[in-house]
Amino acid sequence: MKYKGEIGLLTVAIIWGSGFVASDISLGFFTPFQVLAMRFILAAILLAAIFPRHLQKIDRKTLISGLLLGVALYLAFMFQTVGLVYTTPSKNAFLTAVNVIIVPFIGLLLYRRPIDRYGTVGAFIALLGVGLISFNLDLSVNVGDLLTLLCAVSFAVHIFFTDEFLRRGANPISLTILQMSSAGVIGLLVGALTSFLNFGEAKGGAGWQASLWAVVYLVVMSTTAAFLLQTVSQKSTTATRAAVILATESVFGTVFSAWLLHEQLTVRAIIGSVLVFVAIIIAEVKPGLKIREVLHGHD
């Protein structure tokens, strides 16, 4: 099939988009910290069961890399899940997507890697979009939106260093099992501590059965199945196409939120979301550069 990679990645984006709704439902009964502990531990067990041979390929360098990525991954999902208690799934989805814009700036800060003007323009447009989504008319900001922006920064750090470690020869599946495992251990420790301190709260609105099924969906589909499909699909397409297609998870998150949770979107939130998505397209596709390449090819 000619577009099997693109179709696979679009499926991943749809699954991840629906995951925002599943996360919202899971918080109906469980606290964010309980959801995270179950999600990562069970996903690590599933991945280890599917790829047992990769557990034998873990060396010291991969172990350290996996532990570091696990911390970044846990922080990203913690900010996202706790933020979802105080904001809506659609805003959570689009603010999370800002991580695509942030990644190049991490390279600039840490390794002085230059950012092209498309990345700069994209960042500026994304900033406007985030402002429309998050800030109220009195310039106050929703705490859930602020936590989700911290989630976007954490995801950007995770994406950047995942790429760095893979370039240095780390095995991708071993690395994933390790980061899921370390995030799961952190999740169990934080979950136990927050339960003891009676810290963290459920969002309410769903019973324990619906919330538990939502957690199962997050573990099996949004984490394990989506990861496997993404890994296979990215071999059949370009990095730019993959980034743009996966960014549509924010669109699907909004669609599923409106459809299943009957979320009402404000005009400002819709305009802001469109700006964020346009910013991602500009930063990743670099339309002006592509047009010049085509014209140059016809010289």
Short mmCIF file of C-alpha atoms in Angstrom, two decimals:
data_model
loop_
_atom_site.label_atom_id
_atom_site.label_comp_id
_atom_site.label_asym_id
_atom_site.label_seq_id
_atom_site.Cartn_x
_atom_site.Cartn_y
_atom_site.Cartn_z
CA MET A 1 0.00 0.00 0.00
CA LYS A 2 1.48 3.34 -1.11
CA TYR A 3 0.39 5.42 1.90
CA LYS A 4 0.48 2.76 4.61
CA GLY A 5 2.84 4.88 6.76
CA GLU A 6 0.61 7.95 6.55
CA ILE A 7 -2.55 5.90 7.24
CA GLY A 8 -0.88 4.26 10.22
CA LEU A 9 0.20 7.61 11.69
CA LEU A 10 -3.25 9.09 11.13
CA THR A 11 -4.66 6.14 13.08
CA VAL A 12 -2.19 6.90 15.87
CA ALA A 13 -3.32 10.56 15.88
CA ILE A 14 -6.97 9.46 16.13
CA ILE A 15 -6.16 7.11 19.03
CA TRP A 16 -4.20 9.82 20.84
CA GLY A 17 -6.98 12.34 20.19
CA SER A 18 -9.51 9.99 21.75
CA GLY A 19 -7.08 9.53 24.64
CA PHE A 20 -7.84 13.06 25.88
CA VAL A 21 -11.46 12.02 26.37
CA ALA A 22 -10.42 8.72 27.97
CA SER A 23 -8.17 10.64 30.39
CA ASP A 24 -11.04 12.96 31.26
CA ILE A 25 -13.35 9.99 31.97
CA SER A 26 -10.66 8.18 34.00
CA LEU A 27 -10.50 11.22 36.29
CA GLY A 28 -14.17 10.79 37.06
CA PHE A 29 -13.25 8.36 39.84
CA PHE A 30 -9.45 8.15 40.09
CA THR A 31 -7.00 10.90 41.00
CA PRO A 32 -4.46 11.95 38.33
CA PHE A 33 -1.66 10.22 40.25
CA GLN A 34 -3.56 6.93 40.43
CA VAL A 35 -4.28 7.08 36.69
CA LEU A 36 -0.60 7.71 35.88
CA ALA A 37 0.63 4.87 38.10
CA MET A 38 -1.74 2.35 36.49
CA ARG A 39 -1.08 3.63 32.96
CA PHE A 40 2.70 3.38 33.03
CA ILE A 41 3.11 0.20 35.07
CA LEU A 42 0.61 -1.77 32.98
CA ALA A 43 2.03 -0.38 29.71
CA ALA A 44 5.55 -1.38 30.77
CA ILE A 45 4.37 -4.92 31.59
CA LEU A 46 2.58 -5.20 28.23
CA LEU A 47 5.59 -3.96 26.23
CA ALA A 48 7.96 -6.24 28.15
CA ALA A 49 5.65 -9.20 27.44
CA ILE A 50 5.52 -8.35 23.71
CA PHE A 51 9.29 -7.71 23.37
CA PRO A 52 11.00 -9.93 25.99
CA ARG A 53 14.20 -10.26 23.93
CA HIS A 54 14.78 -6.53 24.05
CA LEU A 55 15.19 -6.72 27.82
CA GLN A 56 18.46 -8.58 27.17
CA LYS A 57 19.79 -5.70 25.04
CA ILE A 58 19.87 -3.18 27.85
CA ASP A 59 23.33 -1.79 28.58
CA ARG A 60 24.41 0.88 31.08
CA LYS A 61 24.05 3.76 28.61
CA THR A 62 20.52 2.67 27.58
CA LEU A 63 19.57 2.19 31.24
CA ILE A 64 20.59 5.75 32.17
CA SER A 65 18.92 7.16 29.04
CA GLY A 66 15.71 5.27 29.79
CA LEU A 67 15.63 6.49 33.38
CA LEU A 68 16.10 10.12 32.31
CA LEU A 69 13.41 9.86 29.64
CA GLY A 70 11.10 8.19 32.16
CA VAL A 71 11.36 11.23 34.45
CA ALA A 72 10.58 13.62 31.57
CA LEU A 73 7.71 11.40 30.40
CA TYR A 74 6.18 11.19 33.87
CA LEU A 75 6.40 14.97 34.37
CA ALA A 76 4.78 15.56 30.96
CA PHE A 77 1.84 13.27 31.66
CA MET A 78 1.55 14.46 35.26
CA PHE A 79 1.18 18.11 34.19
CA GLN A 80 -1.21 17.06 31.41
CA THR A 81 -3.41 14.82 33.59
CA VAL A 82 -3.53 17.14 36.60
CA GLY A 83 -4.19 20.04 34.23
CA LEU A 84 -7.13 18.15 32.79
CA VAL A 85 -8.82 18.29 36.20
CA TYR A 86 -9.07 22.07 35.81
CA THR A 87 -9.44 22.56 32.05
CA THR A 88 -11.26 20.97 29.10
CA PRO A 89 -9.99 18.10 26.89
CA SER A 90 -9.94 20.29 23.75
CA LYS A 91 -7.83 23.03 25.37
CA ASN A 92 -5.64 20.32 26.92
CA ALA A 93 -5.10 18.81 23.46
CA PHE A 94 -4.15 21.99 21.63
CA LEU A 95 -1.93 23.35 24.39
CA THR A 96 -0.09 20.01 24.54
CA ALA A 97 0.52 20.24 20.77
CA VAL A 98 2.64 23.37 21.32
CA ASN A 99 5.52 20.98 22.19
CA VAL A 100 6.22 20.67 18.43
CA ILE A 101 7.14 24.38 18.34
CA ILE A 102 9.24 24.25 21.54
CA VAL A 103 11.60 21.41 20.49
CA PRO A 104 13.89 23.53 18.22
CA PHE A 105 14.31 26.15 20.96
CA ILE A 106 15.71 23.48 23.30
CA GLY A 107 18.36 22.73 20.66
CA LEU A 108 19.13 26.45 20.48
CA LEU A 109 19.50 26.81 24.26
CA LEU A 110 21.53 23.65 24.86
CA TYR A 111 23.58 23.24 21.68
CA ARG A 112 23.21 26.62 19.94
CA ARG A 113 21.54 24.97 16.95
CA PRO A 114 20.05 27.72 14.78
CA ILE A 115 16.29 28.03 14.28
CA ASP A 116 15.04 28.87 10.78
CA ARG A 117 12.62 31.74 10.28
CA TYR A 118 9.72 29.32 9.83
CA GLY A 119 10.27 28.05 13.36
CA THR A 120 10.36 31.63 14.64
CA VAL A 121 7.18 32.62 12.77
CA GLY A 122 5.51 29.40 13.95
CA ALA A 123 6.46 30.13 17.56
CA PHE A 124 5.04 33.67 17.34
CA ILE A 125 1.72 32.46 15.86
CA ALA A 126 1.55 29.65 18.43
CA LEU A 127 2.05 32.20 21.20
CA LEU A 128 -0.92 34.20 19.92
CA GLY A 129 -3.00 31.01 19.76
CA VAL A 130 -2.04 30.00 23.29
CA GLY A 131 -2.97 33.48 24.52
CA LEU A 132 -6.44 33.24 22.97
CA ILE A 133 -6.98 29.73 24.36
CA SER A 134 -5.66 30.34 27.88
CA PHE A 135 -6.09 33.97 28.91
CA ASN A 136 -9.41 35.41 30.02
CA LEU A 137 -10.45 38.96 29.14
CA ASP A 138 -9.12 40.19 32.50
CA LEU A 139 -5.75 38.56 31.60
CA SER A 140 -6.13 35.90 34.30
CA VAL A 141 -5.12 32.39 33.30
CA ASN A 142 -6.71 29.05 34.10
CA VAL A 143 -4.41 26.92 36.30
CA GLY A 144 -5.25 23.86 34.19
CA ASP A 145 -4.07 25.64 31.03
CA LEU A 146 -0.85 26.71 32.79
CA LEU A 147 -0.15 23.13 33.89
CA THR A 148 -0.81 21.92 30.33
CA LEU A 149 1.76 24.40 29.00
CA LEU A 150 4.28 22.92 31.46
CA CYS A 151 3.26 19.56 30.02
CA ALA A 152 4.09 20.83 26.51
CA VAL A 153 7.57 21.92 27.69
CA SER A 154 8.15 18.52 29.34
CA PHE A 155 7.04 16.68 26.19
CA ALA A 156 9.39 18.87 24.12
CA VAL A 157 12.30 17.93 26.42
CA HIS A 158 11.30 14.27 26.15
CA ILE A 159 11.08 14.38 22.34
CA PHE A 160 14.39 16.24 22.00
CA PHE A 161 16.39 13.85 24.18
CA THR A 162 14.70 10.76 22.75
CA ASP A 163 16.04 11.85 19.37
CA GLU A 164 19.49 12.53 20.89
CA PHE A 165 19.72 9.10 22.56
CA LEU A 166 18.51 7.26 19.45
CA ARG A 167 21.14 9.07 17.36
CA ARG A 168 23.75 7.77 19.77
CA GLY A 169 22.68 4.20 19.05
CA ALA A 170 20.14 3.37 21.77
CA ASN A 171 17.69 0.58 20.94
CA PRO A 172 14.26 2.26 20.55
CA ILE A 173 12.17 -0.59 21.98
CA SER A 174 14.51 -1.19 24.94
CA LEU A 175 14.50 2.56 25.57
CA THR A 176 10.71 2.67 25.54
CA ILE A 177 10.31 -0.28 27.93
CA LEU A 178 12.79 1.34 30.32
CA GLN A 179 11.17 4.77 30.26
CA MET A 180 7.71 3.28 30.76
CA SER A 181 9.04 1.19 33.66
CA SER A 182 10.82 4.11 35.35
CA ALA A 183 7.78 6.35 34.85
CA GLY A 184 5.65 3.56 36.34
CA VAL A 185 7.88 3.27 39.44
CA ILE A 186 7.78 7.06 39.89
CA GLY A 187 4.01 6.89 39.42
CA LEU A 188 3.64 4.25 42.15
CA LEU A 189 5.80 6.22 44.60
CA VAL A 190 4.04 9.54 43.88
CA GLY A 191 0.65 7.80 43.93
CA ALA A 192 1.34 6.25 47.34
CA LEU A 193 2.67 9.55 48.74
CA THR A 194 -0.26 11.63 47.47
CA SER A 195 -2.77 9.08 48.78
CA PHE A 196 -1.07 9.14 52.21
CA LEU A 197 -1.12 12.95 52.24
CA ASN A 198 -4.66 12.98 50.81
CA PHE A 199 -3.38 15.16 47.96
CA GLY A 200 -4.92 15.21 44.50
CA GLU A 201 -8.53 14.92 43.55
CA ALA A 202 -10.74 13.25 40.99
CA LYS A 203 -12.63 15.43 38.54
CA GLY A 204 -15.89 13.65 39.22
CA GLY A 205 -18.71 12.87 36.85
CA ALA A 206 -18.02 9.19 36.15
CA GLY A 207 -18.33 5.99 38.20
CA TRP A 208 -15.44 3.65 39.00
CA GLN A 209 -16.36 1.17 36.23
CA ALA A 210 -16.33 3.79 33.46
CA SER A 211 -13.11 5.28 34.86
CA LEU A 212 -11.45 1.86 35.02
CA TRP A 213 -12.38 1.06 31.41
CA ALA A 214 -10.97 4.44 30.42
CA VAL A 215 -7.66 3.54 32.11
CA VAL A 216 -7.63 0.19 30.25
CA TYR A 217 -8.12 2.09 26.97
CA LEU A 218 -5.25 4.44 27.85
CA VAL A 219 -2.94 1.50 28.62
CA VAL A 220 -3.81 -0.77 25.70
CA MET A 221 -4.62 1.72 22.93
CA SER A 222 -3.16 5.17 23.72
CA THR A 223 0.13 3.83 25.07
CA THR A 224 0.98 0.28 23.91
CA ALA A 225 -0.85 -0.08 20.55
CA ALA A 226 -0.24 3.53 19.48
CA PHE A 227 3.49 3.23 20.23
CA LEU A 228 3.82 0.02 18.21
CA LEU A 229 1.87 1.45 15.27
CA GLN A 230 3.87 4.69 15.34
CA THR A 231 7.18 2.80 15.32
CA VAL A 232 6.16 0.67 12.34
CA SER A 233 4.51 3.52 10.40
CA GLN A 234 7.36 6.03 10.70
CA LYS A 235 9.60 3.69 8.71
CA SER A 236 7.39 4.27 5.64
CA THR A 237 7.23 8.08 5.58
CA THR A 238 9.30 11.21 6.23
CA ALA A 239 9.90 12.86 9.60
CA THR A 240 8.13 16.05 8.46
CA ARG A 241 5.03 14.20 7.31
CA ALA A 242 5.02 12.20 10.55
CA ALA A 243 5.24 15.35 12.70
CA VAL A 244 2.40 17.09 10.86
CA ILE A 245 0.12 14.03 10.82
CA LEU A 246 0.70 13.32 14.53
CA ALA A 247 -0.03 16.98 15.32
CA THR A 248 -3.62 16.37 14.17
CA GLU A 249 -4.18 14.56 17.48
CA SER A 250 -5.15 17.99 18.85
CA VAL A 251 -7.87 18.29 16.19
CA PHE A 252 -9.17 14.80 16.91
CA GLY A 253 -9.04 15.54 20.64
CA THR A 254 -11.38 18.49 20.08
CA VAL A 255 -13.69 16.47 17.79
CA PHE A 256 -14.00 13.60 20.28
CA SER A 257 -14.47 16.03 23.17
CA ALA A 258 -17.30 17.83 21.39
CA TRP A 259 -18.87 14.55 20.24
CA LEU A 260 -18.59 12.35 23.33
CA LEU A 261 -18.44 14.89 26.15
CA HIS A 262 -20.60 17.57 24.47
CA GLU A 263 -17.98 20.22 25.17
CA GLN A 264 -18.93 23.72 24.04
CA LEU A 265 -16.12 25.67 22.37
CA THR A 266 -15.87 29.45 22.59
CA VAL A 267 -15.04 31.51 19.48
CA ARG A 268 -11.75 32.61 21.09
CA ALA A 269 -10.78 29.00 21.82
CA ILE A 270 -11.58 27.95 18.24
CA ILE A 271 -9.52 30.82 16.74
CA GLY A 272 -6.66 30.09 19.14
CA SER A 273 -6.72 26.38 18.30
CA VAL A 274 -6.63 27.13 14.57
CA LEU A 275 -3.63 29.45 15.11
CA VAL A 276 -1.76 26.76 17.05
CA PHE A 277 -2.38 24.21 14.30
CA VAL A 278 -1.32 26.68 11.56
CA ALA A 279 1.84 27.42 13.56
CA ILE A 280 2.72 23.71 13.66
CA ILE A 281 2.20 23.37 9.91
CA ILE A 282 4.39 26.42 9.16
CA ALA A 283 7.16 25.27 11.51
CA GLU A 284 7.23 21.70 10.19
CA VAL A 285 6.31 21.97 6.49
CA LYS A 286 8.19 25.27 5.81
CA PRO A 287 5.90 26.10 2.86
CA GLY A 288 7.99 28.93 1.36
CA LEU A 289 11.11 26.75 1.34
CA LYS A 290 9.24 23.89 -0.34
CA ILE A 291 7.91 26.21 -3.07
CA ARG A 292 11.42 27.50 -3.79
CA GLU A 293 12.74 23.94 -3.96
CA VAL A 294 10.06 23.04 -6.52
CA LEU A 295 10.74 26.15 -8.62
CA HIS A 296 14.48 25.54 -8.45
CA GLY A 297 13.92 21.98 -9.58
CA HIS A 298 12.31 23.28 -12.79
CA ASP A 299 15.19 25.67 -13.64
#
